PDB file of C-alpha atoms in Angstrom:
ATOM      1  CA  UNK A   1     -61.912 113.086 -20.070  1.00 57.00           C
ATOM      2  CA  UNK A   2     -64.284 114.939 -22.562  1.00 60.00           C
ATOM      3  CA  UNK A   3     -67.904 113.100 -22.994  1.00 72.00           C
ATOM      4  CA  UNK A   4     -68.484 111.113 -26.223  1.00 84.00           C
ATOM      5  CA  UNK A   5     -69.944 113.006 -29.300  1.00 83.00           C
ATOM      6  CA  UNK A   6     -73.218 111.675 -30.216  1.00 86.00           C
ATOM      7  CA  UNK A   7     -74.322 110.349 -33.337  1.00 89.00           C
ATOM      8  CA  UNK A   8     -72.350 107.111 -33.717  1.00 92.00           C
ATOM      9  CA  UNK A   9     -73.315 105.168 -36.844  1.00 92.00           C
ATOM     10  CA  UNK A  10     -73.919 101.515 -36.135  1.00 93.00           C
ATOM     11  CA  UNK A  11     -70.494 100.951 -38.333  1.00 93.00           C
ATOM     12  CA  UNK A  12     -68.372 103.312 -36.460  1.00 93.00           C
ATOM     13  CA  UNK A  13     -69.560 101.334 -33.261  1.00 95.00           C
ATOM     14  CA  UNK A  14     -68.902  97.768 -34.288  1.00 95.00           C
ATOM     15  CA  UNK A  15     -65.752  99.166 -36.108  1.00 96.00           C
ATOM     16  CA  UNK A  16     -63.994 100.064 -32.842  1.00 96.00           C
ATOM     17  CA  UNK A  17     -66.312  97.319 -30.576  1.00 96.00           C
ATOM     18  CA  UNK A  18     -64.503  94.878 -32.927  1.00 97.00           C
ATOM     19  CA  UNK A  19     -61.246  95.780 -32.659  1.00 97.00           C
ATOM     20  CA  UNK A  20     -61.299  96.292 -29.232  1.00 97.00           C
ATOM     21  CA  UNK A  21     -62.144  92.608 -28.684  1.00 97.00           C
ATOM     22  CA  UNK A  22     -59.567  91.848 -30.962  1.00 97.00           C
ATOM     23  CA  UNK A  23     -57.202  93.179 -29.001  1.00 96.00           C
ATOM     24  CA  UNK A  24     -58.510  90.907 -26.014  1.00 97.00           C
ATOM     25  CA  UNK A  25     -58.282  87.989 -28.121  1.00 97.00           C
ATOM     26  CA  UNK A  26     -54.689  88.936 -29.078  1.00 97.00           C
ATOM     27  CA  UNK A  27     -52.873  89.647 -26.496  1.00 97.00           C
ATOM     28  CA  UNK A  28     -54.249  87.135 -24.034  1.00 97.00           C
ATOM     29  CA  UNK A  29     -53.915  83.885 -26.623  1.00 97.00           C
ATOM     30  CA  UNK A  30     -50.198  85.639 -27.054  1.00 97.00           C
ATOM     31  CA  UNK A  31     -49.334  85.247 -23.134  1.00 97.00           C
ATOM     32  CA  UNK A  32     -50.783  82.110 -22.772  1.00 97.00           C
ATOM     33  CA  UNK A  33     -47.985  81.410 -25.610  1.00 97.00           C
ATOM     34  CA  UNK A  34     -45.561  82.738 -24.023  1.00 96.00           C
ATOM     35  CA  UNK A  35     -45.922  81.230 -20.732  1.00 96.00           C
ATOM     36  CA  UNK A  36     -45.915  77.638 -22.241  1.00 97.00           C
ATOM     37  CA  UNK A  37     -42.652  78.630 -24.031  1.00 96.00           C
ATOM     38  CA  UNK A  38     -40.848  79.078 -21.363  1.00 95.00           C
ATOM     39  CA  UNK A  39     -39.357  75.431 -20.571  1.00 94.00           C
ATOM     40  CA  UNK A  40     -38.147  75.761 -24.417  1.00 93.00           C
ATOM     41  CA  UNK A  41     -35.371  78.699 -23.538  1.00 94.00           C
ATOM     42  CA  UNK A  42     -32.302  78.322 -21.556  1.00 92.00           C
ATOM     43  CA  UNK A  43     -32.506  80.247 -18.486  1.00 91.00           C
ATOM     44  CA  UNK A  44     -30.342  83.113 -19.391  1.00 89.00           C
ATOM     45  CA  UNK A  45     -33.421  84.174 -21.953  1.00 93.00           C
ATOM     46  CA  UNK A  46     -36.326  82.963 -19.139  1.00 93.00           C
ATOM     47  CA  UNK A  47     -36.339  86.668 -17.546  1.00 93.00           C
ATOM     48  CA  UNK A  48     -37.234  88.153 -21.020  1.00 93.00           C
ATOM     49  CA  UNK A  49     -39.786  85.868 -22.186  1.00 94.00           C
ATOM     50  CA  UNK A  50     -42.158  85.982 -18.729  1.00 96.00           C
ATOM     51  CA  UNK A  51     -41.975  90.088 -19.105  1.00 95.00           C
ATOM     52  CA  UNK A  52     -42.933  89.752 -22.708  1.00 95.00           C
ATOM     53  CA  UNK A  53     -45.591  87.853 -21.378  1.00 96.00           C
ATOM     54  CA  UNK A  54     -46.657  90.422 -18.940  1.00 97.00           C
ATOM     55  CA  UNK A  55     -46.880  92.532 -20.780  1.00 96.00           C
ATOM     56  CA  UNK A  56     -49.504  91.125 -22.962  1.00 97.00           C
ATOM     57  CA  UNK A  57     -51.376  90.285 -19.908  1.00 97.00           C
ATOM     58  CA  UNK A  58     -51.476  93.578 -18.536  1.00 97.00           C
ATOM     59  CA  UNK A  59     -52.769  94.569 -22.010  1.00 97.00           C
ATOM     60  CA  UNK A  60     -55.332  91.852 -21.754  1.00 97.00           C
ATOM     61  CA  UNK A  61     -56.805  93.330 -18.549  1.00 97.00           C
ATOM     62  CA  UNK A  62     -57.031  97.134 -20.059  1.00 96.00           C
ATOM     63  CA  UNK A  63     -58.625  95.436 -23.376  1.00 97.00           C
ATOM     64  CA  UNK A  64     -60.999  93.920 -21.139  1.00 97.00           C
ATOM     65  CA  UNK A  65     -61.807  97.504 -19.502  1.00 96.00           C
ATOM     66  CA  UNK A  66     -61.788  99.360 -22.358  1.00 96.00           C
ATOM     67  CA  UNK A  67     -63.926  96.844 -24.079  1.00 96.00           C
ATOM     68  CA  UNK A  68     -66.387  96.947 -21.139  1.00 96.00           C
ATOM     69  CA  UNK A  69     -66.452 100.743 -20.997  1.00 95.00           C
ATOM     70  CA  UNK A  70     -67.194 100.518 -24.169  1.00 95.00           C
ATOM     71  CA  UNK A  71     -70.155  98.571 -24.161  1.00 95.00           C
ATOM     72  CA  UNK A  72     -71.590 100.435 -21.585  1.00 95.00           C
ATOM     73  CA  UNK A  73     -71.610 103.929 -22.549  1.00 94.00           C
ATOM     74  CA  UNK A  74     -74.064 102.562 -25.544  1.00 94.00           C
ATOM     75  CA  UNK A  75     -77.572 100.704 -26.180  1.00 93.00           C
ATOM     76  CA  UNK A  76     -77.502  99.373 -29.623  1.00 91.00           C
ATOM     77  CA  UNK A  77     -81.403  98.218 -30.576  1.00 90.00           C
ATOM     78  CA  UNK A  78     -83.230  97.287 -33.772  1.00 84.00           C
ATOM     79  CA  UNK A  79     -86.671  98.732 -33.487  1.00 77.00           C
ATOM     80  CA  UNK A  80     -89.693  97.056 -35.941  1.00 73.00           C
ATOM     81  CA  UNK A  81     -86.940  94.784 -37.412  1.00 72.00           C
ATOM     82  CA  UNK A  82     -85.061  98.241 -38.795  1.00 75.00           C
ATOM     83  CA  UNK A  83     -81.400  99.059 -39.086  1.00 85.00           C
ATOM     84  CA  UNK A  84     -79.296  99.309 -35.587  1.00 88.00           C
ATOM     85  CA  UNK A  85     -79.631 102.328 -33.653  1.00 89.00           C
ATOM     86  CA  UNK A  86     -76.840 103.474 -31.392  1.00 91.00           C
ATOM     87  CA  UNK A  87     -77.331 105.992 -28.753  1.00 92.00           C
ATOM     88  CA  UNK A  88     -75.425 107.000 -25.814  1.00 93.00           C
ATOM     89  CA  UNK A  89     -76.115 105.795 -22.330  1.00 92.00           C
ATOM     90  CA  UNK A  90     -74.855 108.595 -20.280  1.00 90.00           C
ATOM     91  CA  UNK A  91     -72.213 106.241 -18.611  1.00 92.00           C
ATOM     92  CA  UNK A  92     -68.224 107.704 -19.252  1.00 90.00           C
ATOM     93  CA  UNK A  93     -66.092 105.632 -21.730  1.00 90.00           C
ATOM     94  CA  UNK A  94     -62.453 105.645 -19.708  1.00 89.00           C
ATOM     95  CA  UNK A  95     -59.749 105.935 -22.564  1.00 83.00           C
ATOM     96  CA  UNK A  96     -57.176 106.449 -19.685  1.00 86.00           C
ATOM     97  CA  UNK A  97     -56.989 102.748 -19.796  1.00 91.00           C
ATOM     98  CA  UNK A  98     -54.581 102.493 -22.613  1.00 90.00           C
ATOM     99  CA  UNK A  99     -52.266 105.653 -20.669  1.00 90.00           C
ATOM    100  CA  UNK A 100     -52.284 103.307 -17.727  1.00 92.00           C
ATOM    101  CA  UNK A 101     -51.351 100.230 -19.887  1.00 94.00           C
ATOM    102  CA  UNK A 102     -48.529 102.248 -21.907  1.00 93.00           C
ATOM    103  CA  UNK A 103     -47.124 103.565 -18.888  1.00 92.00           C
ATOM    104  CA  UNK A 104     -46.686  99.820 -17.315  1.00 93.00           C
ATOM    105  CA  UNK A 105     -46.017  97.987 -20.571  1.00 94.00           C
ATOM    106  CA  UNK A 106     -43.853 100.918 -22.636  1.00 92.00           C
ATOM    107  CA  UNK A 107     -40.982 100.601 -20.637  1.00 93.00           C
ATOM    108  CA  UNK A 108     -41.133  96.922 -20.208  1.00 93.00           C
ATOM    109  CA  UNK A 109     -40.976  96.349 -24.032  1.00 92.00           C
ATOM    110  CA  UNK A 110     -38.005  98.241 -24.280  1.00 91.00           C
ATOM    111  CA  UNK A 111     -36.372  95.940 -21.047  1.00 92.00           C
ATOM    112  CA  UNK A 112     -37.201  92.523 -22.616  1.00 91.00           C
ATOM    113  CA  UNK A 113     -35.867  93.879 -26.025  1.00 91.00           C
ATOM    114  CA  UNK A 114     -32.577  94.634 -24.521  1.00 91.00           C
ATOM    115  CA  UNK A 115     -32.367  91.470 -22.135  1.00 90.00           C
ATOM    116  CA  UNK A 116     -32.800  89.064 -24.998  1.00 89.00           C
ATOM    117  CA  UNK A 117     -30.188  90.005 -26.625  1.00 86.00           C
ATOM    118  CA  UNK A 118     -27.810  89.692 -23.836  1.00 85.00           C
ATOM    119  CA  UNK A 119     -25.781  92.874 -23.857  1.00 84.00           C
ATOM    120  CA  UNK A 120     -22.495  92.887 -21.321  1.00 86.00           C
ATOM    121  CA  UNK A 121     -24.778  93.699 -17.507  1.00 88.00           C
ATOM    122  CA  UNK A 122     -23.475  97.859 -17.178  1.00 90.00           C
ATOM    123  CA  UNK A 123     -24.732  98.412 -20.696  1.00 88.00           C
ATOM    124  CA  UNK A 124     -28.054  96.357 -20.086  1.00 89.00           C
ATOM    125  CA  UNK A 125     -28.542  98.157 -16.377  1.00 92.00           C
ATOM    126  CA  UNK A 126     -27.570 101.842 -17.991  1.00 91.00           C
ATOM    127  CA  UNK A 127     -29.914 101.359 -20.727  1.00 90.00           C
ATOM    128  CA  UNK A 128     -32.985  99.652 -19.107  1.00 91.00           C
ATOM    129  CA  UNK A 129     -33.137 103.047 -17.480  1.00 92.00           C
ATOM    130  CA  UNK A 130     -32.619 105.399 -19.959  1.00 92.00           C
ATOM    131  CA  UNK A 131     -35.080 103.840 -22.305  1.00 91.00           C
ATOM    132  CA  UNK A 132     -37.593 103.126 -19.344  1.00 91.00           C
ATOM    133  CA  UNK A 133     -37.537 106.034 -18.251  1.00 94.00           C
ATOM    134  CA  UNK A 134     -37.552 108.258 -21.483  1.00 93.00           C
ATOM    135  CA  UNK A 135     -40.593 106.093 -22.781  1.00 92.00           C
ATOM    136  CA  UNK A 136     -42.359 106.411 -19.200  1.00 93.00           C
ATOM    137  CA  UNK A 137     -42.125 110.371 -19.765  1.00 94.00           C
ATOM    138  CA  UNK A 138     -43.224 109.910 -23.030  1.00 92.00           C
ATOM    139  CA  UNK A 139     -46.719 108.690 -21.995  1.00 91.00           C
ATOM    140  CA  UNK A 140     -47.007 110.674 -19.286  1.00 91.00           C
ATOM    141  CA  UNK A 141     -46.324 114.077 -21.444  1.00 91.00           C
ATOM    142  CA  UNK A 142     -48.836 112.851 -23.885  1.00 87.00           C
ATOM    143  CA  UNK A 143     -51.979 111.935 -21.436  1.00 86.00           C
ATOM    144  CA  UNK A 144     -52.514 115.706 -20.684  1.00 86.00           C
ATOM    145  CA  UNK A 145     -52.953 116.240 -25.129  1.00 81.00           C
ATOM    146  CA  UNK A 146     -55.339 113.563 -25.486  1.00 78.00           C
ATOM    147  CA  UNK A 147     -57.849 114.629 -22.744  1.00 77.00           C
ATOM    148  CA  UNK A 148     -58.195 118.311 -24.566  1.00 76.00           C
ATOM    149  CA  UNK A 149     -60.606 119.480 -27.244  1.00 73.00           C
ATOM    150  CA  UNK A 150     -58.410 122.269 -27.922  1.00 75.00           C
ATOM    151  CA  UNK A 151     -56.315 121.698 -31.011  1.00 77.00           C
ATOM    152  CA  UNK A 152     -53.510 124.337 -29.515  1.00 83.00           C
ATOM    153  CA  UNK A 153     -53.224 122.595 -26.252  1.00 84.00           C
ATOM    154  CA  UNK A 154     -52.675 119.217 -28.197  1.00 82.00           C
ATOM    155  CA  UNK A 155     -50.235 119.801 -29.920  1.00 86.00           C
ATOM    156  CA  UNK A 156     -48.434 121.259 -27.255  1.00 90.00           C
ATOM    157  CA  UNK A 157     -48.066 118.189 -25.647  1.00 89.00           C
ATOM    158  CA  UNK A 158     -47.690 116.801 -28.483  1.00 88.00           C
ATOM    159  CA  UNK A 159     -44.746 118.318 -28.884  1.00 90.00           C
ATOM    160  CA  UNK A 160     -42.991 117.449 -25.521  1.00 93.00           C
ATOM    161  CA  UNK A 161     -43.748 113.949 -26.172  1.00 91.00           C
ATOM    162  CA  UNK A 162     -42.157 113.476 -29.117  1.00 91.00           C
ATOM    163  CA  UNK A 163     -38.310 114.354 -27.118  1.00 94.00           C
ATOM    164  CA  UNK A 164     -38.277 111.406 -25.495  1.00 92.00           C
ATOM    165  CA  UNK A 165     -40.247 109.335 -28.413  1.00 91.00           C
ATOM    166  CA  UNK A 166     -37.359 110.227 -30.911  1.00 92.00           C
ATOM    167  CA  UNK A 167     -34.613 109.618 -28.507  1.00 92.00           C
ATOM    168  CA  UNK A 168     -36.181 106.381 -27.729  1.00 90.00           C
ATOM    169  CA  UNK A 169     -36.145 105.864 -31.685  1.00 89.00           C
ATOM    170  CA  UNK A 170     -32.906 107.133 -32.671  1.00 89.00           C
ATOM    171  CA  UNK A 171     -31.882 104.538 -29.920  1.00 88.00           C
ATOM    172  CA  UNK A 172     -33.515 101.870 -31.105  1.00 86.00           C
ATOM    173  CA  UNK A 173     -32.842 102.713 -34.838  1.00 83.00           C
ATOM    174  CA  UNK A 174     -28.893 103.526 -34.091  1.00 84.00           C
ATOM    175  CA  UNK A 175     -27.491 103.198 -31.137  1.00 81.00           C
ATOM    176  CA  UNK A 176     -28.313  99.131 -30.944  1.00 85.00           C
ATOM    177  CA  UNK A 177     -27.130  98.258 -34.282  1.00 84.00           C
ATOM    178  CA  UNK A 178     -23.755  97.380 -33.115  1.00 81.00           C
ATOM    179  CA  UNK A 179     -25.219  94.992 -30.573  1.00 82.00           C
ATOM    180  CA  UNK A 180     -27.387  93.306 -33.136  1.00 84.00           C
ATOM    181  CA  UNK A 181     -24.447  92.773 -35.550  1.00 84.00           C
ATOM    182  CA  UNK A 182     -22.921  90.757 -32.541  1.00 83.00           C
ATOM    183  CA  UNK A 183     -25.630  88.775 -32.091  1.00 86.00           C
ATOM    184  CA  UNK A 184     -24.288  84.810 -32.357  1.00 84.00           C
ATOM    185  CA  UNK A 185     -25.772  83.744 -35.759  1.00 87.00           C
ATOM    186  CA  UNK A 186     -27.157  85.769 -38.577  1.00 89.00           C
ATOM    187  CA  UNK A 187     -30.592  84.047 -37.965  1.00 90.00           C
ATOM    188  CA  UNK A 188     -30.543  85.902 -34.303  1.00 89.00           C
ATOM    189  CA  UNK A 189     -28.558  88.868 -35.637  1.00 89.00           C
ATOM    190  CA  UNK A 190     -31.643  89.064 -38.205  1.00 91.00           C
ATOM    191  CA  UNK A 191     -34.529  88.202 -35.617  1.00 90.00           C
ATOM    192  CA  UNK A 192     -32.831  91.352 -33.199  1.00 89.00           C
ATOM    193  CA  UNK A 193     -33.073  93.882 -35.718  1.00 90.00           C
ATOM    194  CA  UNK A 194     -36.581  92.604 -37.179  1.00 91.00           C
ATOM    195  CA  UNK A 195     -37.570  93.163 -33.336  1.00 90.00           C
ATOM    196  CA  UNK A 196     -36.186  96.664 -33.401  1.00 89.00           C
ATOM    197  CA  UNK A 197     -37.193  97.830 -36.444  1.00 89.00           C
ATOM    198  CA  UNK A 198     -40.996  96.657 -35.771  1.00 90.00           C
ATOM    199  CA  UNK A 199     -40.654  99.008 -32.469  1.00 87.00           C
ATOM    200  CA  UNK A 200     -39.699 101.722 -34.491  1.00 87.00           C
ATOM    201  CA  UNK A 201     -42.485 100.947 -37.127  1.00 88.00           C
ATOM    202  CA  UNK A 202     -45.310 100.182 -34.633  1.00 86.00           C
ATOM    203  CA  UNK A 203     -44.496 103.427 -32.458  1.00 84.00           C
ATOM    204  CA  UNK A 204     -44.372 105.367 -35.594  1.00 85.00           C
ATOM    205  CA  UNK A 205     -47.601 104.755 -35.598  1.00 85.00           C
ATOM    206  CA  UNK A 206     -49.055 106.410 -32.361  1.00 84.00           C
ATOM    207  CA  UNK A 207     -48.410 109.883 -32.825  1.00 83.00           C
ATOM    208  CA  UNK A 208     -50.015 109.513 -36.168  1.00 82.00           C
ATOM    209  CA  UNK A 209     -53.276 108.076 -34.566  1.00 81.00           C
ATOM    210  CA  UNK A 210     -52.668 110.982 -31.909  1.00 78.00           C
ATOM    211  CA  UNK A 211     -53.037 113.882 -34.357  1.00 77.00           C
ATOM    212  CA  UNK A 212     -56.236 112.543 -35.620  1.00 74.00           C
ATOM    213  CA  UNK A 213     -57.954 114.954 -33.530  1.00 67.00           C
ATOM    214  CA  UNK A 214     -55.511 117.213 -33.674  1.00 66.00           C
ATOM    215  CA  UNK A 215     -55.666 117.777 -37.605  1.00 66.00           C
ATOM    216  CA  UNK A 216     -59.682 118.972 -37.429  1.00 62.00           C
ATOM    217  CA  UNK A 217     -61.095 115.734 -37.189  1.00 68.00           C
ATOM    218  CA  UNK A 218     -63.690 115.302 -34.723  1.00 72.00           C
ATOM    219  CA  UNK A 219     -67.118 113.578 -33.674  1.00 84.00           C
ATOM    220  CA  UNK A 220     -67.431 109.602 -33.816  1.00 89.00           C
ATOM    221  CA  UNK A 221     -65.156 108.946 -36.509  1.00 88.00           C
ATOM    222  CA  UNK A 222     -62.337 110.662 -35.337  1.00 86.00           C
ATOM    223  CA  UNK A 223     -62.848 108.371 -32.287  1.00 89.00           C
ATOM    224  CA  UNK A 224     -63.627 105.303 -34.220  1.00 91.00           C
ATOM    225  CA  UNK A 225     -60.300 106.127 -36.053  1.00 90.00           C
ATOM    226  CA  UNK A 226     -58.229 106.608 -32.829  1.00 89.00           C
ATOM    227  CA  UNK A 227     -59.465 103.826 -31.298  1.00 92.00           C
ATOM    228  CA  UNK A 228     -59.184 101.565 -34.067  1.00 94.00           C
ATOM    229  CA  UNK A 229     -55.547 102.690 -35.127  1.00 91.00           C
ATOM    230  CA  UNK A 230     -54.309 102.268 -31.492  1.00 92.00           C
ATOM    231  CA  UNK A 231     -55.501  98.987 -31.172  1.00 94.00           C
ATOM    232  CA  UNK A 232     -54.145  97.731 -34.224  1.00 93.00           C
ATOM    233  CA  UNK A 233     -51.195  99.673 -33.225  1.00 92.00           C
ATOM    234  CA  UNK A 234     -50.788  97.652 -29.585  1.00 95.00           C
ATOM    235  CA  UNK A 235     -51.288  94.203 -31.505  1.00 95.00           C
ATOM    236  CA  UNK A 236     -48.096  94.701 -33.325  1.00 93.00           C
ATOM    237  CA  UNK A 237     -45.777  96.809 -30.607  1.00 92.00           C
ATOM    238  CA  UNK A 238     -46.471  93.817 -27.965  1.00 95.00           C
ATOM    239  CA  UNK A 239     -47.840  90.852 -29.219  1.00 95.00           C
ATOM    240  CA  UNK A 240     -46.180  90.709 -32.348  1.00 95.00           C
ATOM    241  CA  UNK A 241     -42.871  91.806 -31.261  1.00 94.00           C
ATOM    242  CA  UNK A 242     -43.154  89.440 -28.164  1.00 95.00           C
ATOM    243  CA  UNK A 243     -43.652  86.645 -30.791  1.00 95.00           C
ATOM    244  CA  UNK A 244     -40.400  87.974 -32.764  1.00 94.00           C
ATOM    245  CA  UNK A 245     -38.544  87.912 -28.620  1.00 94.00           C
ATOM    246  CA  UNK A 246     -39.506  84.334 -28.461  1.00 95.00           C
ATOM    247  CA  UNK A 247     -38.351  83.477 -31.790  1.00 94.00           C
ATOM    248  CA  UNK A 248     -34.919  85.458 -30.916  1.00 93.00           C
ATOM    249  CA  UNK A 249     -34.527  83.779 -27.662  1.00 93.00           C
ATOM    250  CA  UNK A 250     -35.295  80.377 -28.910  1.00 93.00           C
ATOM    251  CA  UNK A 251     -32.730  80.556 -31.496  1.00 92.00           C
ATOM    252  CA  UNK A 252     -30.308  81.892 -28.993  1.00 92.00           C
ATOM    253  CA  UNK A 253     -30.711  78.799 -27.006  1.00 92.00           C
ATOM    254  CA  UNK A 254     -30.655  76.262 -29.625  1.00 90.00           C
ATOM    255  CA  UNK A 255     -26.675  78.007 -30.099  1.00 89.00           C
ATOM    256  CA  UNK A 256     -26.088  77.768 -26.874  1.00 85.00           C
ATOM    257  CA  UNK A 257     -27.255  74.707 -25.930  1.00 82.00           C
ATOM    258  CA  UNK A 258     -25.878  73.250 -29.216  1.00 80.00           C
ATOM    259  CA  UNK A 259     -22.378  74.378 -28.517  1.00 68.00           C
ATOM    260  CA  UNK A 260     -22.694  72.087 -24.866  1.00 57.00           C
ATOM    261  CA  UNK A 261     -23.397  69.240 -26.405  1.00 45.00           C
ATOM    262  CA  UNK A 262     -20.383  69.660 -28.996  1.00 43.00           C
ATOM    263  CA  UNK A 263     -17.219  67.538 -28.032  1.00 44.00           C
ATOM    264  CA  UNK A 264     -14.457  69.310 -26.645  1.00 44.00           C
TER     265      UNK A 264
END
């Protein structure tokens, strides 16, 4: 990973030390959430709702690294009662954090999506791996880009990662619309394609973030930027959409269980 450029204002720092422990806050107050949710769902929605909130757990422990890596690769000192000063430690701040968590938590999104709204099992099974799969590749092609400084080799991988982002869009965006008009209530029907379309918006937002540095913007506030816009990015591709899953699964199983307790 390429050493961070020095001359970080005091802004730019908090900026990103802010969101970062915004994130934290975020995604762990969302799993605890979820968790406590689960008695509230039938079973057939139980599966969905603990992976939504792994997912925002795993998240939680990479905010927490990030966060600390953060921290230490600065000193941030007021000297004679002055304005902050923030210089650079020397220690490495480890971005591959956030690969690590997209390559877990990508693909795991895309599974609780699809198990919530309770597709016939061959068409869940065929497209838990497809999607999986296509949004694991789509992390790993883009790790390579974000390590470089050089604008050419960026975009490269840029690029290759955006085949498997748009097929995982188009996907999203198309080829589950059908499913969500069968969903059993137009509350749920609305709920499933609120939950896709928020994929589609949040992800949209990543390879914007991506080309910050790709577009001639560099030093700290082309990091601030990145690191800012990715964070804000995660908050709404896991624990907002994990907060539209619960609200999709508990209307599923006030139907259901509504339609036991109806006379025969």
């Amino acid at each position: 990973m390429a050493p961070l450029p020095d001359g970080f204002s005091y802004a730019e720092w908090n900026a990103t030390y802010n969101a970062l422990s915004f994130g934290i806050a975020a995604m762990g107050s969302a799993t605890i959430f979820f968790w406590l949710q689960l008695p509230n769902v039938t079973k057939s929605y139980r599966t969905a709702l603990t992976i939504t909130g792994i997912v925002t757990l795993i998240a939680t422990y990479h905010y927490i690294r990030i966060f600390n890596s953060w921290s230490e690769a600065f000193t941030v000192a007021s000297k004679d009662g002055g304005d902050y000063a923030v210089q650079l430690t020397g220690a490495p701040f480890n971005d591959g954090y956030r690969y690590v968590d997209w390559l877990l938590t990508v693909p795991l999104l895309l599974i609780e999506l699809i198990l919530v709204m309770k597709l016939p099992q061959e068409e869940t099974v065929s497209l838990s791996w497809k999607l999986g799969l296509a949004s694991a590749l789509m992390v790993a092609l883009g790790y390579p880009g974000e390590i470089q400084e050089d604008l050419a080799v960026r975009w490269f991988w840029w690029c290759l990662s955006m085949i498997p982002f748009c097929y995982v869009v188009f996907t999203l965006a198309v080829g589950l619309a059908e499913a969500t008009s069968k969903q059993p209530s137009p509350a749920a029907a609305s709920l499933a394609s609120a939950a896709r379309y928020l994929t589609v918006l949040s992800w949209c937002t990543y390879p914007f973030v991506y080309m910050v540095k790709s577009v001639g913007l560099a030093g700290p506030a082309a990091t601030m930027y990145e690191q800012v816009g990715y964070s804000l990015a995660d908050v709404l591709a896991k624990a907002v959409f994990g907060v539209l899953i619960w609200a999709l699964a508990s209307e599923k199983s006030a139907i259901e269980e509504s339609g036991k307790l109806m006379p025969k």
